[in-house]
Amino acid sequence: MDMEVTAWMSLHHAMNAEDDRRPFSKVTLRRIARFARPHRRRLAAFLGFSVVMAVVAVATPVLAGRVVDAIVDGKATATVVGLAVVIAGLALAEGGLGLANRWLSARIGEGLILDLRTAVFDHVQRMPVAFFTRTRTGALVSRLNNDVIGAQRAFSDTLSGVVSNLVTLLLTLAVMIGISWQITLLALVLLPVFVLPARRMGTRLARLQREAAAHDAAMSTQMTERFSAPGATLVKLFGRPDRESAEFAARARRVRDIGVRAAMVQHVFITALTVVSALALALVYGLGGFLSLRGQLDAGAVVSLALLLTRLYAPLTALASARVEVMSALVSFERVFEVLDLTPLVAERPAPRTVPDGPVAVEFEHVRFAYPSADKVSLASLEEVAGLDTRGGEEVLHDVSFRAEPGQMVALVGSSGAGKSTIAQLLPRLYDTDEGTVRLGGEDVRDLSFASIRETLGMVTQDGHLFHESIRANLLLARPEATEDELWDVLRRARLDALIRSLPDGLDTIVGERGYRLSGGERQRLTIARLLLARPAW
Ligand SMILES: Nc1ncnc2c1ncn2[C@@H]1O[C@H](COP(=O)(O)OP(=O)(O)OP(=O)(O)O)[C@@H](O)[C@H]1O
Ligand SMILES: [Mg+2]
């Protein structure tokens, strides 16, 4: 294999190797095995082919040495031609096997992506509304994309890489030692010079790329939030397009700088490795030539050793980072399983009933309800917070009982935040009651199928767009230079000051995607406060 390719490969491996040294449970490994089971035949074929390819790869340099020996010894032309034909045959076989193996690994890898992706999508879709009010869509989508792909890497790249590299390495070493143990030892002396910078540079590159990825994510969040119809309207009415552009440009510039830096780091690395491998090759030629002149080694053996050496470094450097690479692939698996393991708080019964036909009565019977705590409904990594709140919400509904007959028009009247929308949400089972029963046509909604509830209920919700930022940031959008006093003044006029003062983080409370963690009225009043801030004269 070409030295440059070797260098790229080791760099690639080191870059993908995130330093995660968590131990992994048997349970995780067993679950991975379960996902791999449908692909076991292809996996076995793939591993078998990998071993055969490794053998072929070692055979060619040995045969090349034989050719040189045959020339030096003045053997018959037929011998040389015969050897050349065998080498050609092996090259063809290697190409064919390579094609087959690529197909197998792609088929296994992509098949695994398909299995994991559909499983995660299906599961997430069944999560209750509470889950979506807390998780960041971007984080969830990335779980579906990046981690699923990271997990399949464990199979198609890492697993096969480890097996075939190990076989290649052992075979190559054995053959080299068989030819000349002195030269083999000498060639290995330079190895640390090759492997250590590879890992150092890889770590640096990985850090740069992670930073670039974070900026990319921030840019796409900015774009998706600002480029939605309500977001764009907001920017036009209150926002500062120039500020938005400047913020975006600053991130984009940083990505450019990182790109330039990464390219240079890569090039320095490649140059260093090319030099090191050339030195190792020179050592083989020097010592090999010396021994050959003294009659202790055949000329062909020197050629074989030189060719084998170029095939030794690739598996060695790959294996050097294999452990961490396997670990990071396993992390991806765990992150996928973490989502699959979330049990939906609201689930359909095994044999659900249907709502009776015709107009039905709505009935609440001694209903008590508090919004569930974060740790019950979501994942810290999806909320993009370090740890989840374990505090449950305060009880919102205290022993609510009422009955609305078919055809009756009923209005719920109460102060904002009293729990009117919450009552409405209990009907379609966006949440379940803590105590008491909600009935639709005399049936407990928990016994009904989701489909039948959907067919029976119609619901219009309050809305008001807020960016997924702090209350302060949402207000300042209207007037970035507003003082703290002005903020509290508009909050007071919007009757929001008491609520925001009572929040643990006050003005810095993150309102959640589209503000869905405030009551509808609170949300609307926040948009009113924003308006008041933009128009101080009102
Ligand atoms: N997803 C949620 N998670 C946690 N608490 C919530 C959530 N949604 C609402 N709350 C809280 O529950 C209480 C009741 O909210 P609800 O939306 O039912 O009020 P409401 O009566 O509809 O008020 P409004 O008239 O303002 O719409 C409020 O104190 C609110 O802050
Ligand atoms: Mg409401």
PDB file of N, CA, C and O in Angstrom, residues 143-167:
ATOM      1  N   ARG A 143     -29.501  12.751  16.722  1.00  0.00           N
ATOM      2  CA  ARG A 143     -29.467  11.397  17.273  1.00  0.00           C
ATOM      3  C   ARG A 143     -29.856  10.406  16.182  1.00  0.00           C
ATOM      4  O   ARG A 143     -29.279   9.332  16.055  1.00  0.00           O
ATOM      5  N   LEU A 144     -30.857  10.804  15.393  1.00  0.00           N
ATOM      6  CA  LEU A 144     -31.323   9.920  14.323  1.00  0.00           C
ATOM      7  C   LEU A 144     -30.277   9.790  13.219  1.00  0.00           C
ATOM      8  O   LEU A 144     -30.173   8.753  12.578  1.00  0.00           O
ATOM      9  N   ASN A 145     -29.514  10.854  12.998  1.00  0.00           N
ATOM     10  CA  ASN A 145     -28.536  10.806  11.910  1.00  0.00           C
ATOM     11  C   ASN A 145     -27.157  10.390  12.377  1.00  0.00           C
ATOM     12  O   ASN A 145     -26.701   9.284  12.122  1.00  0.00           O
ATOM     13  N   ASN A 146     -26.476  11.282  13.119  1.00  0.00           N
ATOM     14  CA  ASN A 146     -25.066  11.059  13.427  1.00  0.00           C
ATOM     15  C   ASN A 146     -24.808   9.824  14.263  1.00  0.00           C
ATOM     16  O   ASN A 146     -23.899   9.053  13.979  1.00  0.00           O
ATOM     17  N   ASP A 147     -25.597   9.640  15.317  1.00  0.00           N
ATOM     18  CA  ASP A 147     -25.304   8.519  16.203  1.00  0.00           C
ATOM     19  C   ASP A 147     -25.616   7.190  15.559  1.00  0.00           C
ATOM     20  O   ASP A 147     -24.915   6.212  15.768  1.00  0.00           O
ATOM     21  N   VAL A 148     -26.658   7.180  14.769  1.00  0.00           N
ATOM     22  CA  VAL A 148     -26.989   5.945  14.067  1.00  0.00           C
ATOM     23  C   VAL A 148     -25.858   5.582  13.108  1.00  0.00           C
ATOM     24  O   VAL A 148     -25.447   4.426  13.010  1.00  0.00           O
ATOM     25  N   ILE A 149     -25.314   6.591  12.454  1.00  0.00           N
ATOM     26  CA  ILE A 149     -24.201   6.336  11.541  1.00  0.00           C
ATOM     27  C   ILE A 149     -22.956   5.942  12.327  1.00  0.00           C
ATOM     28  O   ILE A 149     -22.216   5.038  11.935  1.00  0.00           O
ATOM     29  N   GLY A 150     -22.741   6.598  13.466  1.00  0.00           N
ATOM     30  CA  GLY A 150     -21.613   6.236  14.318  1.00  0.00           C
ATOM     31  C   GLY A 150     -21.718   4.793  14.772  1.00  0.00           C
ATOM     32  O   GLY A 150     -20.726   4.073  14.850  1.00  0.00           O
ATOM     33  N   ALA A 151     -22.924   4.368  15.066  1.00  0.00           N
ATOM     34  CA  ALA A 151     -23.133   3.003  15.543  1.00  0.00           C
ATOM     35  C   ALA A 151     -22.822   1.995  14.447  1.00  0.00           C
ATOM     36  O   ALA A 151     -22.211   0.956  14.702  1.00  0.00           O
ATOM     37  N   GLN A 152     -23.209   2.288  13.217  1.00  0.00           N
ATOM     38  CA  GLN A 152     -22.945   1.314  12.154  1.00  0.00           C
ATOM     39  C   GLN A 152     -21.453   1.228  11.865  1.00  0.00           C
ATOM     40  O   GLN A 152     -20.964   0.218  11.387  1.00  0.00           O
ATOM     41  N   ARG A 153     -20.715   2.307  12.185  1.00  0.00           N
ATOM     42  CA  ARG A 153     -19.263   2.268  11.982  1.00  0.00           C
ATOM     43  C   ARG A 153     -18.637   1.143  12.778  1.00  0.00           C
ATOM     44  O   ARG A 153     -17.648   0.544  12.368  1.00  0.00           O
ATOM     45  N   ALA A 154     -19.240   0.864  13.934  1.00  0.00           N
ATOM     46  CA  ALA A 154     -18.725  -0.206  14.787  1.00  0.00           C
ATOM     47  C   ALA A 154     -18.689  -1.505  14.005  1.00  0.00           C
ATOM     48  O   ALA A 154     -17.804  -2.327  14.193  1.00  0.00           O
ATOM     49  N   PHE A 155     -19.661  -1.666  13.121  1.00  0.00           N
ATOM     50  CA  PHE A 155     -19.719  -2.913  12.364  1.00  0.00           C
ATOM     51  C   PHE A 155     -18.875  -2.865  11.110  1.00  0.00           C
ATOM     52  O   PHE A 155     -17.910  -3.598  10.966  1.00  0.00           O
ATOM     53  N   SER A 156     -19.257  -1.983  10.191  1.00  0.00           N
ATOM     54  CA  SER A 156     -18.649  -2.073   8.869  1.00  0.00           C
ATOM     55  C   SER A 156     -17.177  -1.672   8.883  1.00  0.00           C
ATOM     56  O   SER A 156     -16.385  -2.254   8.175  1.00  0.00           O
ATOM     57  N   ASP A 157     -16.788  -0.694   9.702  1.00  0.00           N
ATOM     58  CA  ASP A 157     -15.392  -0.274   9.701  1.00  0.00           C
ATOM     59  C   ASP A 157     -14.574  -0.942  10.790  1.00  0.00           C
ATOM     60  O   ASP A 157     -13.647  -1.693  10.531  1.00  0.00           O
ATOM     61  N   THR A 158     -14.944  -0.633  12.029  1.00  0.00           N
ATOM     62  CA  THR A 158     -14.099  -1.025  13.137  1.00  0.00           C
ATOM     63  C   THR A 158     -13.928  -2.527  13.269  1.00  0.00           C
ATOM     64  O   THR A 158     -12.818  -3.045  13.255  1.00  0.00           O
ATOM     65  N   LEU A 159     -15.049  -3.216  13.349  1.00  0.00           N
ATOM     66  CA  LEU A 159     -14.990  -4.667  13.543  1.00  0.00           C
ATOM     67  C   LEU A 159     -14.161  -5.326  12.456  1.00  0.00           C
ATOM     68  O   LEU A 159     -13.193  -6.051  12.730  1.00  0.00           O
ATOM     69  N   SER A 160     -14.516  -5.052  11.202  1.00  0.00           N
ATOM     70  CA  SER A 160     -13.796  -5.659  10.089  1.00  0.00           C
ATOM     71  C   SER A 160     -12.362  -5.173  10.070  1.00  0.00           C
ATOM     72  O   SER A 160     -11.431  -5.941   9.833  1.00  0.00           O
ATOM     73  N   GLY A 161     -12.165  -3.874  10.362  1.00  0.00           N
ATOM     74  CA  GLY A 161     -10.815  -3.318  10.361  1.00  0.00           C
ATOM     75  C   GLY A 161      -9.935  -4.041  11.349  1.00  0.00           C
ATOM     76  O   GLY A 161      -8.808  -4.434  11.023  1.00  0.00           O
ATOM     77  N   VAL A 162     -10.441  -4.244  12.548  1.00  0.00           N
ATOM     78  CA  VAL A 162      -9.643  -4.895  13.580  1.00  0.00           C
ATOM     79  C   VAL A 162      -9.268  -6.303  13.143  1.00  0.00           C
ATOM     80  O   VAL A 162      -8.108  -6.711  13.217  1.00  0.00           O
ATOM     81  N   VAL A 163     -10.258  -7.047  12.638  1.00  0.00           N
ATOM     82  CA  VAL A 163      -9.984  -8.430  12.248  1.00  0.00           C
ATOM     83  C   VAL A 163      -8.966  -8.489  11.115  1.00  0.00           C
ATOM     84  O   VAL A 163      -7.923  -9.150  11.217  1.00  0.00           O
ATOM     85  N   SER A 164      -9.219  -7.757  10.020  1.00  0.00           N
ATOM     86  CA  SER A 164      -8.324  -7.889   8.878  1.00  0.00           C
ATOM     87  C   SER A 164      -6.956  -7.277   9.166  1.00  0.00           C
ATOM     88  O   SER A 164      -5.930  -7.806   8.738  1.00  0.00           O
ATOM     89  N   ASN A 165      -6.923  -6.196   9.953  1.00  0.00           N
ATOM     90  CA  ASN A 165      -5.628  -5.607  10.285  1.00  0.00           C
ATOM     91  C   ASN A 165      -4.800  -6.537  11.156  1.00  0.00           C
ATOM     92  O   ASN A 165      -3.582  -6.639  10.981  1.00  0.00           O
ATOM     93  N   LEU A 166      -5.475  -7.183  12.083  1.00  0.00           N
ATOM     94  CA  LEU A 166      -4.760  -8.087  12.970  1.00  0.00           C
ATOM     95  C   LEU A 166      -4.159  -9.241  12.172  1.00  0.00           C
ATOM     96  O   LEU A 166      -2.984  -9.595  12.334  1.00  0.00           O
ATOM     97  N   VAL A 167      -4.982  -9.800  11.273  1.00  0.00           N
ATOM     98  CA  VAL A 167      -4.496 -10.918  10.455  1.00  0.00           C
ATOM     99  C   VAL A 167      -3.336 -10.453   9.572  1.00  0.00           C
ATOM    100  O   VAL A 167      -2.285 -11.091   9.513  1.00  0.00           O
TER     101      VAL A 167
END
